[in-house]
Tab-separated table of C-alpha atoms in Angstrom:
chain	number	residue	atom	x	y	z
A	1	UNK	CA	-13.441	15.398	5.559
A	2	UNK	CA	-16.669	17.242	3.624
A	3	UNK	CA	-18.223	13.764	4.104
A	4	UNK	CA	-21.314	12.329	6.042
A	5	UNK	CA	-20.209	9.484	8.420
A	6	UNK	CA	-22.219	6.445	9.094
A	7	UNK	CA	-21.981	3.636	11.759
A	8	UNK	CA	-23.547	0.265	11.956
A	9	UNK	CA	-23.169	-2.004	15.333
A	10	UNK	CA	-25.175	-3.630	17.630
A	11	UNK	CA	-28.838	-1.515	18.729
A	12	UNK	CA	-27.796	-1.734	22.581
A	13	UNK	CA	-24.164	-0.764	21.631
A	14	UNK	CA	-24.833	2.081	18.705
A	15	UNK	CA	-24.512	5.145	21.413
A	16	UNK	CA	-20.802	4.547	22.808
A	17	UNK	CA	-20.583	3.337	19.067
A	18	UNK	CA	-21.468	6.804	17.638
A	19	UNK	CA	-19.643	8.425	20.141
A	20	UNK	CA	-16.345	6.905	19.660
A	21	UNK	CA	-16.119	7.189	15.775
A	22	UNK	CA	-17.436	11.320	16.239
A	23	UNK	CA	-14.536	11.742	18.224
A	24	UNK	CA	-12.631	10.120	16.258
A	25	UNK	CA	-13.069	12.026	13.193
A	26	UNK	CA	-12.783	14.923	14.953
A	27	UNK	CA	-9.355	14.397	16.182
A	28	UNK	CA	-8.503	13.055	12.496
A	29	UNK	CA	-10.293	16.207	11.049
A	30	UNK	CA	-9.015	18.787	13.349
A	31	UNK	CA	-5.150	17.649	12.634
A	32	UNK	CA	-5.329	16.561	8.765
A	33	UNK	CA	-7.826	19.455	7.163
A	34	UNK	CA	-6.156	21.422	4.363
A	35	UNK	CA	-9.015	23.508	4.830
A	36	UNK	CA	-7.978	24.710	8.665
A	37	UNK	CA	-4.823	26.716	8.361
A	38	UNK	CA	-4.528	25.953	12.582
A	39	UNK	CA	-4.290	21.963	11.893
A	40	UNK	CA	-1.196	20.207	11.891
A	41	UNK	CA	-1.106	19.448	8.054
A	42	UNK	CA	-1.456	23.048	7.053
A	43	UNK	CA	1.521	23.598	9.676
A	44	UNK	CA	3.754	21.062	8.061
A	45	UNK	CA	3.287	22.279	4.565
A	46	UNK	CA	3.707	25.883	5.298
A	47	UNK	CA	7.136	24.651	6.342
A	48	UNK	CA	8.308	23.266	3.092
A	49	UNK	CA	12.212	23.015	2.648
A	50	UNK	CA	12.600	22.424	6.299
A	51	UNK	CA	12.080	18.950	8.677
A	52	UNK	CA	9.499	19.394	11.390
A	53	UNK	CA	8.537	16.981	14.162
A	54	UNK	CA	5.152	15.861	13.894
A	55	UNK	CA	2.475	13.690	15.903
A	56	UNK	CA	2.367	10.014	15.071
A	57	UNK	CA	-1.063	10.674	13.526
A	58	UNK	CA	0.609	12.745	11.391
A	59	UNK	CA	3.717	10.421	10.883
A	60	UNK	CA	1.692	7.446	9.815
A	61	UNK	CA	-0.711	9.299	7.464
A	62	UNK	CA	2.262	10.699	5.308
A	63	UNK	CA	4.050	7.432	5.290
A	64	UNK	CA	1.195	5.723	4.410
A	65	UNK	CA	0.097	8.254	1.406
A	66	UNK	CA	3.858	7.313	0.590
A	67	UNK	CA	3.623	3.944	0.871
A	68	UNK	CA	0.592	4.289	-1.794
A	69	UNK	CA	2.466	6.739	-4.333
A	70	UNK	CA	5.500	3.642	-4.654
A	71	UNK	CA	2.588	0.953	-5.048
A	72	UNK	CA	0.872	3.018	-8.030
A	73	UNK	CA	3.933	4.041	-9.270
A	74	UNK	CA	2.659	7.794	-9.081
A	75	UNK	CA	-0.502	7.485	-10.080
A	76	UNK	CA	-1.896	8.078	-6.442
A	77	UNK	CA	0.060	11.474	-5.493
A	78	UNK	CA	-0.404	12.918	-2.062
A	79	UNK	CA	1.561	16.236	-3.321
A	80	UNK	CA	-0.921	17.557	-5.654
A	81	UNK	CA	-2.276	20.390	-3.546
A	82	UNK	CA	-0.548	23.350	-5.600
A	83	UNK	CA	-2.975	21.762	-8.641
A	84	UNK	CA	-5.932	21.658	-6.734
A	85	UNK	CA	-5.245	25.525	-5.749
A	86	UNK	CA	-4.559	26.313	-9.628
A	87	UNK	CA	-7.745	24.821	-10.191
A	88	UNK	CA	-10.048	26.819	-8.031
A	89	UNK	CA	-10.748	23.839	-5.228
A	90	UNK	CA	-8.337	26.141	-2.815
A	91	UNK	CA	-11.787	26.181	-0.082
A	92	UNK	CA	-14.360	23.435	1.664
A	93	UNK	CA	-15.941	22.007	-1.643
A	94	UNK	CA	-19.328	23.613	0.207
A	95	UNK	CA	-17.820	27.007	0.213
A	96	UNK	CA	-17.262	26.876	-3.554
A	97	UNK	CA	-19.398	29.327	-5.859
A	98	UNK	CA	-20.822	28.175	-8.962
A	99	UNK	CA	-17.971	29.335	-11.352
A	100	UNK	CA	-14.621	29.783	-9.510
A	101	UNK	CA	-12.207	32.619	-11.261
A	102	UNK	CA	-10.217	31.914	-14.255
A	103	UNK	CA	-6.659	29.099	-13.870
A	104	UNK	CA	-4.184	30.691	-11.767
A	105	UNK	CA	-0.905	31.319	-13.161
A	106	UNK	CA	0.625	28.660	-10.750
A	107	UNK	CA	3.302	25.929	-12.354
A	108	UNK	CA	1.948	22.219	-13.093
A	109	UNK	CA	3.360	20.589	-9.920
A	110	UNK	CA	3.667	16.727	-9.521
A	111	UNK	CA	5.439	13.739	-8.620
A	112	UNK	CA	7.332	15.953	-5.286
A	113	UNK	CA	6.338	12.940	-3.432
A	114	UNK	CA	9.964	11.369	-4.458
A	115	UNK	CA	11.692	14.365	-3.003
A	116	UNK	CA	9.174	13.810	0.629
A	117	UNK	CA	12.210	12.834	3.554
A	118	UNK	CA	11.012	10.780	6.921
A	119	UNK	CA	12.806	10.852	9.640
A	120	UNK	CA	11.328	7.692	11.784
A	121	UNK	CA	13.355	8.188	14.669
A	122	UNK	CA	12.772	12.005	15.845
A	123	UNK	CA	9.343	10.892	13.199
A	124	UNK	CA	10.279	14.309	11.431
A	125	UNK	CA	9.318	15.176	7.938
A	126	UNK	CA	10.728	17.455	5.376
A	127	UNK	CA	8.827	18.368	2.111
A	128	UNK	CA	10.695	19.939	-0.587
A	129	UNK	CA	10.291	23.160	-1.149
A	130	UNK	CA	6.883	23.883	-2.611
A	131	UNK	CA	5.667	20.995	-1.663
A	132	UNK	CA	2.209	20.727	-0.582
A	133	UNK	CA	0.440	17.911	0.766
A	134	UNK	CA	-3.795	16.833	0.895
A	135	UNK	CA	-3.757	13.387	2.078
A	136	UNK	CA	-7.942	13.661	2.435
A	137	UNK	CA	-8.228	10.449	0.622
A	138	UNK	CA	-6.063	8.019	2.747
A	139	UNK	CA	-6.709	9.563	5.324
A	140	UNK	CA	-10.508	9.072	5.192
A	141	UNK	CA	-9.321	5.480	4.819
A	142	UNK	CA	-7.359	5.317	7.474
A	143	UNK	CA	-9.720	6.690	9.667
A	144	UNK	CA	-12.821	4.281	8.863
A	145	UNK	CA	-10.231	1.434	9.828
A	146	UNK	CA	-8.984	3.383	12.829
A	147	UNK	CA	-12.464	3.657	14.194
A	148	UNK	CA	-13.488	-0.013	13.805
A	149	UNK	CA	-10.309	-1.076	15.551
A	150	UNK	CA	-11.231	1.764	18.197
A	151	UNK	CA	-14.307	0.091	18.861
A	152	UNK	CA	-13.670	-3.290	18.710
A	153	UNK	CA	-10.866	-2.787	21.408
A	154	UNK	CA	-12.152	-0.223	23.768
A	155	UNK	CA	-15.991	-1.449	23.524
A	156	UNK	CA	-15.300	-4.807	22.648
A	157	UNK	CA	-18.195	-4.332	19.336
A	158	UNK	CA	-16.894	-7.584	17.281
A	159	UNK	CA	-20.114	-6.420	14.489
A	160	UNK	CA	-19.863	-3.222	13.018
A	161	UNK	CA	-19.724	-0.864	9.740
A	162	UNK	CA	-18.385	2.397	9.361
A	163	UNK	CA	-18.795	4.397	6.086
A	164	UNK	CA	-17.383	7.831	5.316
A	165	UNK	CA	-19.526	8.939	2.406
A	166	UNK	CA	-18.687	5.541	0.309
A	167	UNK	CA	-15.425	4.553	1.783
A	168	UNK	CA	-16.468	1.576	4.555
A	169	UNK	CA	-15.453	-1.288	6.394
A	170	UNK	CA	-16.982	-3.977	8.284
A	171	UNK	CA	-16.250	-6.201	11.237
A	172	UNK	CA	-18.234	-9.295	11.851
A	173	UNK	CA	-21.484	-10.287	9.947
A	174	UNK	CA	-24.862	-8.890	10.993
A	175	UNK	CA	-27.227	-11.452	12.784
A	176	UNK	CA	-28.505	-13.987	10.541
A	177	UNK	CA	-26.692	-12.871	7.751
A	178	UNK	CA	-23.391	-14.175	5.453
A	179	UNK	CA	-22.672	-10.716	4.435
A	180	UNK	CA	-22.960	-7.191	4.526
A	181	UNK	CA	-25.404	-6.114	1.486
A	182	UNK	CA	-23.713	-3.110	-0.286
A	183	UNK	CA	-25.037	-0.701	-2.712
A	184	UNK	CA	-23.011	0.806	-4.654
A	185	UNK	CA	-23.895	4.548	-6.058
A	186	UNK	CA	-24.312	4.866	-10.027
A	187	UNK	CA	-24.732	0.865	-10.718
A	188	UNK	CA	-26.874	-1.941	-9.981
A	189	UNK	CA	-23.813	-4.416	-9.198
A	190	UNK	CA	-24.833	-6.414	-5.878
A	191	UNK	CA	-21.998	-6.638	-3.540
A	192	UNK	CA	-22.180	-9.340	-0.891
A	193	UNK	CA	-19.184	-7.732	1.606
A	194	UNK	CA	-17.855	-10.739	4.128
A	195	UNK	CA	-14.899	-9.087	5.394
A	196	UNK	CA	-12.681	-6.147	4.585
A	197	UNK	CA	-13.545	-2.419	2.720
A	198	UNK	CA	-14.874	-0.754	-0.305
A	199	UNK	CA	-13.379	2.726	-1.120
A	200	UNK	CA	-15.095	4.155	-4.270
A	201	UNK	CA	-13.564	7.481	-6.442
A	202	UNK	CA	-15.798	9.324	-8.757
A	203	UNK	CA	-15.949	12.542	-10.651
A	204	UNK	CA	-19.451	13.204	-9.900
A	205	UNK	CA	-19.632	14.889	-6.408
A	206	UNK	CA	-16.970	16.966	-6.041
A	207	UNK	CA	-17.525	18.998	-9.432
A	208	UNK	CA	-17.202	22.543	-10.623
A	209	UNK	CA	-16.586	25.456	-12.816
A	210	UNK	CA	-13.926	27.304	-13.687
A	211	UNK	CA	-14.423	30.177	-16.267
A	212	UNK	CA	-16.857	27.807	-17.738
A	213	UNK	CA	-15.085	24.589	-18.128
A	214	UNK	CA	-15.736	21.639	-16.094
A	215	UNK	CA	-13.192	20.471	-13.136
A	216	UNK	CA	-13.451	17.989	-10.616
A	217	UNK	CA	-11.132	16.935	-7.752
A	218	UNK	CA	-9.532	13.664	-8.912
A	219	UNK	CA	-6.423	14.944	-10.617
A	220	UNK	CA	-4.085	12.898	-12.983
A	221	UNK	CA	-0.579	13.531	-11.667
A	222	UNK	CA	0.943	13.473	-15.387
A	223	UNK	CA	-1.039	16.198	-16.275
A	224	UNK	CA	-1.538	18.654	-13.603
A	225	UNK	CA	-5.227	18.485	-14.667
A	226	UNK	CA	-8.384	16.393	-13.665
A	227	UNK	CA	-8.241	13.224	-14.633
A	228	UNK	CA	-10.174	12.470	-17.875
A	229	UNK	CA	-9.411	8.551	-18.010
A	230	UNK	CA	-13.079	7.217	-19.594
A	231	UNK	CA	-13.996	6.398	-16.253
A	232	UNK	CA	-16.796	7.548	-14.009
A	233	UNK	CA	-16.523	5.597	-10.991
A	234	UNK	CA	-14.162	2.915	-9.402
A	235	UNK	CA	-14.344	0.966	-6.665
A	236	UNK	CA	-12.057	-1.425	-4.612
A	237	UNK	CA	-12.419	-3.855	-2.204
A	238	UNK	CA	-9.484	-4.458	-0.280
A	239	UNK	CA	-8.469	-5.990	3.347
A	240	UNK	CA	-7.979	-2.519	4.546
A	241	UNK	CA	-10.151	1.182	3.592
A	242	UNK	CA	-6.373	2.491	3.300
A	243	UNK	CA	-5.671	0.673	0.882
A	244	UNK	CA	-9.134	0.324	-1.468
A	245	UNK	CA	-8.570	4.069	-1.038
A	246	UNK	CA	-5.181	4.318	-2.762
A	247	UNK	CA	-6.409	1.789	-5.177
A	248	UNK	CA	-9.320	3.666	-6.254
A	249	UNK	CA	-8.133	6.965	-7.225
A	250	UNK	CA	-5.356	5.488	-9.229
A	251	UNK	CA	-7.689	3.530	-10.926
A	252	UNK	CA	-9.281	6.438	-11.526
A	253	UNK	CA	-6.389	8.144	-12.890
A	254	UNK	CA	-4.819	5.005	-14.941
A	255	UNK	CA	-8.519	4.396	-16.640
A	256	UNK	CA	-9.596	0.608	-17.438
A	257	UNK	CA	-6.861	-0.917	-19.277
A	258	UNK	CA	-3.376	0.265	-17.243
A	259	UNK	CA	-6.063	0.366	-14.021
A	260	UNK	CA	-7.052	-3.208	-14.149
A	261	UNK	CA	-3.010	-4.170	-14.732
A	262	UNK	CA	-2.720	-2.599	-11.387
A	263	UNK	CA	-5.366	-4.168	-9.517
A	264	UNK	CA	-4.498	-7.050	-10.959
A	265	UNK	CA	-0.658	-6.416	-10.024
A	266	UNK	CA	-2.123	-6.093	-6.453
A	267	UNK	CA	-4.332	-8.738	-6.441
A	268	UNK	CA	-7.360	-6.075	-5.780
A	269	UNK	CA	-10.970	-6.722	-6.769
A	270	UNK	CA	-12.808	-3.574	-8.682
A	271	UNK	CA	-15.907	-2.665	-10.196
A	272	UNK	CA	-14.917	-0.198	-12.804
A	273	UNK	CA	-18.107	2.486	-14.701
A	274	UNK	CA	-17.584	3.878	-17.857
A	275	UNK	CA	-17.006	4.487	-21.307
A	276	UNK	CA	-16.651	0.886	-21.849
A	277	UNK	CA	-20.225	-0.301	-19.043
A	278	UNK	CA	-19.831	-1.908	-16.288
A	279	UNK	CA	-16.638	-4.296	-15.397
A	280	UNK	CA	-15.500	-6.234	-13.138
A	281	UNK	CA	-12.124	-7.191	-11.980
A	282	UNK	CA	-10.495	-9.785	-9.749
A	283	UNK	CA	-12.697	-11.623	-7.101
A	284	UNK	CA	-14.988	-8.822	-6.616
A	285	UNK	CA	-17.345	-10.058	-3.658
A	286	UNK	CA	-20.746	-10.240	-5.917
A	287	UNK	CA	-24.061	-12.043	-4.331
A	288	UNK	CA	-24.237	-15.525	-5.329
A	289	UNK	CA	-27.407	-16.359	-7.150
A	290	UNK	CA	-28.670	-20.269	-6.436
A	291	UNK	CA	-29.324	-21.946	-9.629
């Protein structure tokens, strides 16, 4: 998932802690990389046009990215693969040179997601043909909420974090404490975190060049091209990573006026950086500072 993972839980509990979220994200990794052309994703989407059976894993991921697409109307779009190709991201963002070659010749693809077919009962799934799917993003979601349920219910850890380079959740509250003390990257915004996830999307990390103009990996599915919305950074807190995932990028995409209609649509908290400062939206879970 080109990310760092992080886990907080109890000192006398960390190792099976550790152990259990590494495997986890293995198992997630090794079936949902675009990047490995032996994982299960790159299976299903070099079978475009026909239905395939697939793992649950698998299963639920898709329908979930799905699930997100109806929710933002689009604006989150699991299918937008081809444009991340055209675009020069086609490796591991580490594996990148400096200045990628010049824009394939590759057709603007988006919005296939409508034409995506599930098959719940013999959980099969047919992508049009052409279709492509990176569902990195939920994914990553999905599996920081996997993993605290995996711990809470095989090690019984009732106090815990996990963070996948900026997308966390938390069980519990540490010892002593009424929250979980967040920082979030690029602002000075406290965030007091009682319960739930943050999920934050931003152009800054995963940046590049192609021919000499400036990409990055957040692309707006009306377009075909990056996102250029006024916005820096967003984040969401949500009751679930999956879904401050989802929220995020199409924040991201919609920029702050059409994003905060959706979070407010949603009843979503975000912290929104840009071209307009710092912003707020919904009950975002701030520190409370005694009078």
């Amino acid at each position: 998932m080109g990310t760092e993972i992080s886990v907080l839980a109890p000192l006398e509990r960390i190792e099976p802690a550790e152990k259990a979220v590494r495997a986890l994200f293995d198992d997630w990794e090794s079936a949902l990389s675009r990047f490995r052309p032996e994982s299960e994703l790159s299976r299903l989407n070099a079978r475009a046009g026909r239905p395939i059976a697939v793992s649950s894993l698998l299963y639920d991921v898709v329908a979930s990215a799905l699930a997100g697409a109806r929710a933002t109307r689009g604006a989150f779009d699991p299918t937008l693969l081809p444009n991340l190709v055209r675009l020069g991201y086609d490796r591991t963002f580490a594996d990148l040179p400096a200045d990628v070659s010049a824009s394939r010749r590759l057709p603007f693809v988006g919005g296939q997601w409508h034409g995506i077919r599930l098959d719940s009962e013999r959980r099969r799934i047919l992508l049009p043909p052409g279709a492509a799917l990176d569902v990195g993003g939920v994914a990553k979601g999905m599996a920081v909420d996997a993993a605290l349920d995996r711990i809470e219910i095989e090690l019984g850890i009732g106090t815990a974090l996990v963070d996948a380079g900026g997308d966390l959740a938390v069980r519990g509250l540490p010892p002593g404490q009424e929250s979980w003390q967040i920082a979030i990257e690029g602002t000075t915004v406290p965030v007091a975190l009682r319960h739930g996830a943050l999920a934050t999307s931003g152009s800054w990390r995963r940046r590049w060049l192609q021919g000499g103009v400036q990409r990055h990996h957040l692309i707006d599915p009306r377009t075909g091209e990056p996102a250029a919305s006024g916005l820096s950074s967003v984040t969401v807190a949500s009751a679930t990573c999956r879904q401050a995932e989802v929220g995020a990028t199409a924040v991201f995409v919609l920029g702050a006026t059409e994003g905060t209609a959706l979070l407010e649509r949603h009843d979503l908290a975000g912290l929104l950086v840009g071209s307009r400062g710092i912003e707020t939206v919904g009950r975002w879970p701030q520190q409370q500072v005694a009078a």
